[in-house]
mmCIF file of C-alpha atoms in Angstrom:
data_model
loop_
_atom_site.group_PDB
_atom_site.id
_atom_site.type_symbol
_atom_site.label_atom_id
_atom_site.label_comp_id
_atom_site.label_asym_id
_atom_site.label_seq_id
_atom_site.Cartn_x
_atom_site.Cartn_y
_atom_site.Cartn_z
ATOM 1 C CA MET K 1 -77.753 -65.305 -15.650
ATOM 2 C CA GLU K 2 -79.302 -63.980 -12.465
ATOM 3 C CA LEU K 3 -78.964 -60.249 -11.957
ATOM 4 C CA SER K 4 -76.931 -59.267 -8.886
ATOM 5 C CA ILE K 5 -76.912 -55.888 -7.183
ATOM 6 C CA GLU K 6 -73.235 -55.529 -8.117
ATOM 7 C CA ILE K 7 -73.956 -55.973 -11.829
ATOM 8 C CA LEU K 8 -76.912 -53.603 -11.598
ATOM 9 C CA ILE K 9 -74.816 -50.831 -10.036
ATOM 10 C CA LYS K 10 -71.836 -51.268 -12.381
ATOM 11 C CA ARG K 11 -73.949 -51.305 -15.540
ATOM 12 C CA SER K 12 -76.071 -48.369 -14.351
ATOM 13 C CA LEU K 13 -72.956 -46.351 -13.541
ATOM 14 C CA LYS K 14 -71.584 -47.072 -16.992
ATOM 15 C CA LEU K 15 -74.795 -45.718 -18.538
ATOM 16 C CA TYR K 16 -74.785 -42.608 -16.325
ATOM 17 C CA MET K 17 -71.163 -41.843 -17.158
ATOM 18 C CA LYS K 18 -71.766 -42.278 -20.876
ATOM 19 C CA TYR K 19 -75.067 -40.420 -21.262
ATOM 20 C CA GLY K 20 -75.524 -38.392 -18.064
ATOM 21 C CA ILE K 21 -77.863 -39.212 -15.190
ATOM 22 C CA ARG K 22 -80.971 -37.303 -16.170
ATOM 23 C CA SER K 23 -81.192 -38.755 -19.673
ATOM 24 C CA VAL K 24 -81.039 -42.354 -18.400
ATOM 25 C CA SER K 25 -84.404 -43.505 -17.042
ATOM 26 C CA MET K 26 -85.127 -46.580 -14.976
ATOM 27 C CA ASP K 27 -86.738 -47.982 -18.138
ATOM 28 C CA ASP K 28 -83.395 -47.541 -19.907
ATOM 29 C CA VAL K 29 -81.591 -49.360 -17.098
ATOM 30 C CA ALA K 30 -84.112 -52.221 -17.185
ATOM 31 C CA HIS K 31 -83.766 -52.485 -20.958
ATOM 32 C CA GLU K 32 -79.949 -52.448 -20.769
ATOM 33 C CA LEU K 33 -80.029 -55.311 -18.261
ATOM 34 C CA SER K 34 -82.843 -57.185 -20.015
ATOM 35 C CA VAL K 35 -84.997 -57.276 -16.890
ATOM 36 C CA SER K 36 -88.395 -55.887 -15.960
ATOM 37 C CA LYS K 37 -88.816 -52.693 -13.954
ATOM 38 C CA LYS K 38 -90.444 -54.848 -11.283
ATOM 39 C CA THR K 39 -87.202 -56.790 -10.892
ATOM 40 C CA LEU K 40 -85.288 -53.521 -10.800
ATOM 41 C CA TYR K 41 -87.397 -52.086 -8.000
ATOM 42 C CA GLN K 42 -86.962 -55.240 -5.978
ATOM 43 C CA MET K 43 -83.258 -54.408 -5.821
ATOM 44 C CA VAL K 44 -83.359 -50.614 -5.398
ATOM 45 C CA LYS K 45 -86.040 -48.343 -3.967
ATOM 46 C CA ASP K 46 -85.896 -45.749 -6.729
ATOM 47 C CA LYS K 47 -83.507 -43.875 -9.003
ATOM 48 C CA THR K 48 -82.099 -41.840 -6.104
ATOM 49 C CA ASP K 49 -81.210 -45.054 -4.305
ATOM 50 C CA LEU K 50 -79.498 -46.323 -7.456
ATOM 51 C CA VAL K 51 -77.536 -43.077 -7.834
ATOM 52 C CA ASP K 52 -76.524 -43.330 -4.149
ATOM 53 C CA GLN K 53 -75.085 -46.781 -4.713
ATOM 54 C CA CYS K 54 -73.326 -45.697 -7.903
ATOM 55 C CA ILE K 55 -71.558 -42.917 -5.996
ATOM 56 C CA MET K 56 -70.518 -45.425 -3.335
ATOM 57 C CA LEU K 57 -69.084 -47.639 -6.073
ATOM 58 C CA ILE K 58 -67.096 -44.728 -7.527
ATOM 59 C CA SER K 59 -65.619 -44.115 -4.079
ATOM 60 C CA GLU K 60 -64.642 -47.783 -3.748
ATOM 61 C CA MET K 61 -63.124 -47.833 -7.231
ATOM 62 C CA THR K 62 -61.147 -44.676 -6.476
ATOM 63 C CA ASP K 63 -59.801 -46.155 -3.240
ATOM 64 C CA MET K 64 -58.752 -49.311 -5.075
ATOM 65 C CA SER K 65 -57.009 -47.490 -7.936
ATOM 66 C CA GLY K 66 -53.767 -47.177 -5.989
ATOM 67 C CA PHE K 67 -53.491 -50.933 -5.629
ATOM 68 C CA CYS K 68 -53.122 -51.324 -9.404
ATOM 69 C CA MET K 69 -49.668 -49.780 -9.256
ATOM 70 C CA ASP K 70 -46.507 -51.828 -9.057
ATOM 71 C CA PRO K 71 -45.063 -51.274 -5.550
ATOM 72 C CA LYS K 72 -41.593 -51.167 -7.113
ATOM 73 C CA MET K 73 -42.463 -47.995 -9.073
ATOM 74 C CA ASN K 74 -40.492 -44.879 -8.230
ATOM 75 C CA VAL K 75 -42.433 -41.674 -7.651
ATOM 76 C CA ILE K 76 -42.017 -40.421 -11.241
ATOM 77 C CA GLU K 77 -43.527 -43.644 -12.546
ATOM 78 C CA LYS K 78 -46.382 -43.250 -10.034
ATOM 79 C CA HIS K 79 -47.019 -39.685 -11.184
ATOM 80 C CA ILE K 80 -47.230 -40.836 -14.816
ATOM 81 C CA PHE K 81 -49.519 -43.728 -13.852
ATOM 82 C CA ILE K 82 -51.897 -41.446 -11.931
ATOM 83 C CA TYR K 83 -51.900 -38.906 -14.764
ATOM 84 C CA LYS K 84 -52.903 -41.612 -17.249
ATOM 85 C CA HIS K 85 -55.650 -42.732 -14.864
ATOM 86 C CA ILE K 86 -57.034 -39.198 -14.545
ATOM 87 C CA THR K 87 -56.951 -38.491 -18.297
ATOM 88 C CA ARG K 88 -58.690 -41.785 -19.027
ATOM 89 C CA MET K 89 -61.334 -40.983 -16.427
ATOM 90 C CA LEU K 90 -61.943 -37.489 -17.822
ATOM 91 C CA SER K 91 -62.178 -38.769 -21.385
ATOM 92 C CA GLU K 92 -64.659 -41.528 -20.486
ATOM 93 C CA ILE K 93 -67.089 -39.472 -18.401
ATOM 94 C CA ASN K 94 -69.755 -37.397 -20.121
ATOM 95 C CA PRO K 95 -69.673 -33.837 -18.652
ATOM 96 C CA SER K 96 -73.433 -34.189 -18.145
ATOM 97 C CA PHE K 97 -72.794 -36.800 -15.463
ATOM 98 C CA GLU K 98 -71.385 -34.368 -12.914
ATOM 99 C CA PHE K 99 -73.679 -31.543 -14.072
ATOM 100 C CA ASP K 100 -76.757 -33.724 -13.492
ATOM 101 C CA LEU K 101 -75.369 -34.965 -10.198
ATOM 102 C CA LYS K 102 -74.818 -31.424 -8.963
ATOM 103 C CA LYS K 103 -78.206 -30.123 -10.126
ATOM 104 C CA TYR K 104 -80.542 -33.014 -9.334
ATOM 105 C CA TYR K 105 -78.716 -34.928 -6.589
ATOM 106 C CA PRO K 106 -76.879 -32.255 -4.544
ATOM 107 C CA GLU K 107 -76.263 -34.451 -1.485
ATOM 108 C CA GLN K 108 -74.734 -37.195 -3.603
ATOM 109 C CA HIS K 109 -72.692 -34.607 -5.485
ATOM 110 C CA LEU K 110 -71.220 -33.234 -2.252
ATOM 111 C CA LEU K 111 -70.228 -36.754 -1.199
ATOM 112 C CA PHE K 112 -68.757 -37.429 -4.644
ATOM 113 C CA ILE K 113 -66.662 -34.239 -4.550
ATOM 114 C CA LYS K 114 -65.572 -34.761 -0.945
ATOM 115 C CA ASN K 115 -64.386 -38.326 -1.597
ATOM 116 C CA ARG K 116 -62.580 -37.378 -4.810
ATOM 117 C CA ARG K 117 -60.794 -34.423 -3.237
ATOM 118 C CA GLN K 118 -59.754 -36.397 -0.182
ATOM 119 C CA HIS K 119 -58.436 -39.238 -2.314
ATOM 120 C CA ILE K 120 -56.357 -36.910 -4.510
ATOM 121 C CA TYR K 121 -55.129 -34.968 -1.471
ATOM 122 C CA ASP K 122 -54.017 -38.074 0.443
ATOM 123 C CA LYS K 123 -52.361 -39.779 -2.529
ATOM 124 C CA MET K 124 -50.581 -36.669 -3.763
ATOM 125 C CA ARG K 125 -49.194 -35.735 -0.351
ATOM 126 C CA ILE K 126 -47.713 -39.217 0.022
ATOM 127 C CA ASP K 127 -46.192 -39.121 -3.474
ATOM 128 C CA LEU K 128 -44.730 -35.633 -3.083
ATOM 129 C CA LYS K 129 -43.178 -36.574 0.257
ATOM 130 C CA GLN K 130 -41.758 -39.758 -1.270
ATOM 131 C CA GLY K 131 -40.396 -37.786 -4.222
ATOM 132 C CA ILE K 132 -38.530 -35.399 -1.935
ATOM 133 C CA GLU K 133 -37.092 -38.275 0.099
ATOM 134 C CA GLU K 134 -35.939 -40.081 -3.058
ATOM 135 C CA GLY K 135 -34.382 -36.924 -4.491
ATOM 136 C CA TYR K 136 -36.754 -36.657 -7.458
ATOM 137 C CA PHE K 137 -38.606 -33.547 -6.206
ATOM 138 C CA ARG K 138 -37.242 -30.282 -4.841
ATOM 139 C CA GLU K 139 -37.003 -30.006 -1.066
ATOM 140 C CA ASP K 140 -38.401 -26.455 -1.035
ATOM 141 C CA ILE K 141 -41.858 -27.257 -2.452
ATOM 142 C CA ASN K 142 -44.851 -26.684 -0.164
ATOM 143 C CA ILE K 143 -46.577 -30.063 -0.174
ATOM 144 C CA ASP K 144 -49.950 -28.944 1.210
ATOM 145 C CA LYS K 145 -50.318 -25.897 -1.046
ATOM 146 C CA LEU K 146 -49.143 -27.766 -4.129
ATOM 147 C CA THR K 147 -51.608 -30.576 -3.442
ATOM 148 C CA ILE K 148 -54.536 -28.154 -3.151
ATOM 149 C CA LEU K 149 -53.397 -26.335 -6.296
ATOM 150 C CA ASN K 150 -53.444 -29.587 -8.249
ATOM 151 C CA ILE K 151 -56.962 -30.417 -7.054
ATOM 152 C CA ILE K 152 -58.077 -26.996 -8.341
ATOM 153 C CA ARG K 153 -56.331 -27.626 -11.664
ATOM 154 C CA ILE K 154 -57.988 -30.999 -12.158
ATOM 155 C CA GLU K 155 -61.459 -29.747 -11.264
ATOM 156 C CA SER K 156 -61.138 -26.636 -13.426
ATOM 157 C CA PHE K 157 -61.041 -28.785 -16.563
ATOM 158 C CA LYS K 158 -64.655 -29.791 -15.976
ATOM 159 C CA GLU K 159 -65.903 -26.288 -15.236
ATOM 160 C CA THR K 160 -64.694 -24.402 -18.294
ATOM 161 C CA ASP K 161 -66.294 -23.928 -21.711
ATOM 162 C CA ILE K 162 -62.987 -22.995 -23.320
ATOM 163 C CA PHE K 163 -62.968 -26.247 -25.315
ATOM 164 C CA GLU K 164 -66.063 -24.996 -27.133
ATOM 165 C CA ILE K 165 -64.372 -21.680 -27.971
ATOM 166 C CA TYR K 166 -60.932 -22.866 -29.046
ATOM 167 C CA ASP K 167 -60.069 -25.828 -31.216
ATOM 168 C CA VAL K 168 -58.154 -27.703 -28.555
ATOM 169 C CA LYS K 169 -58.473 -31.161 -27.054
ATOM 170 C CA ILE K 170 -58.549 -31.663 -23.294
ATOM 171 C CA ILE K 171 -56.019 -34.505 -23.565
ATOM 172 C CA ASP K 172 -53.484 -32.197 -25.266
ATOM 173 C CA LEU K 173 -53.866 -29.566 -22.531
ATOM 174 C CA LEU K 174 -53.506 -32.190 -19.824
ATOM 175 C CA ASP K 175 -50.292 -33.403 -21.462
ATOM 176 C CA GLU K 176 -48.880 -29.874 -21.361
ATOM 177 C CA LEU K 177 -50.109 -29.293 -17.805
ATOM 178 C CA PHE K 178 -48.505 -32.489 -16.542
ATOM 179 C CA ASN K 179 -45.227 -31.688 -18.287
ATOM 180 C CA TYR K 180 -45.292 -28.152 -16.843
ATOM 181 C CA HIS K 181 -46.134 -29.455 -13.362
ATOM 182 C CA LEU K 182 -43.381 -32.063 -13.284
ATOM 183 C CA HIS K 183 -40.689 -29.730 -14.581
ATOM 184 C CA GLY K 184 -41.720 -27.221 -11.920
ATOM 185 C CA ILE K 185 -41.277 -29.556 -8.947
ATOM 186 C CA ALA K 186 -38.584 -32.000 -10.112
ATOM 187 C CA THR K 187 -34.872 -31.941 -9.441
ATOM 188 C CA SER K 188 -32.409 -32.659 -12.254
ATOM 189 C CA LYS K 189 -32.592 -36.319 -11.193
ATOM 190 C CA GLY K 190 -36.381 -36.253 -11.448
ATOM 191 C CA ILE K 191 -36.399 -34.578 -14.858
ATOM 192 C CA GLU K 192 -33.813 -37.047 -16.160
ATOM 193 C CA GLU K 193 -35.980 -39.967 -14.987
ATOM 194 C CA TYR K 194 -39.111 -38.380 -16.461
ATOM 195 C CA MET K 195 -37.467 -37.834 -19.844
ATOM 196 C CA LYS K 196 -36.175 -41.423 -19.838
ATOM 197 C CA LEU K 197 -39.617 -42.862 -19.018
ATOM 198 C CA THR K 198 -41.522 -40.742 -21.526
ATOM 199 C CA LYS K 199 -38.957 -41.493 -24.222
ATOM 200 C CA ASP K 200 -39.386 -45.213 -23.569
ATOM 201 C CA LYS K 201 -43.168 -44.838 -23.932
ATOM 202 C CA ASN K 202 -42.907 -43.057 -27.314
#
């Protein structure tokens, strides 16, 4: 099968996310795709170009993630869906990926962070506003401040070494954080819906 640029970027991104960027050479990418380095360099100028295109793909994938949700979902269901998406993403990405990106590709890292923050900010503001209108979230919450606070919370999980000090799994902490977050912003109607949905999942 002929190698396309789309396959090259997707497979390269998968390698970077699994092993980190620095540890994956262009030789590794060529071997993974069963092509020669000559073929590889006919499609991308160099590793920086490949990393650039991988970051663009992440941005596209992030933008498309919202379209996977059922439009009939209420805001509590959306919150649970997004939480599952974030926890899956954090569990699949090697911490070295963002560390390498920040250290060796600072321009790409800035773009990566900017796109991720903007996506979370836009989606969360819409959901919080919807939740208030539907009566699931309290009317007195500050949407802008709460949105920024949640971005900080999400990013802090990748910046701490606490998981190396204490015997705790990131997924367990995220479960508690999400539960804490939802109980803090939800009305009695919202909590009732949340308990019903989580009970159905168990």
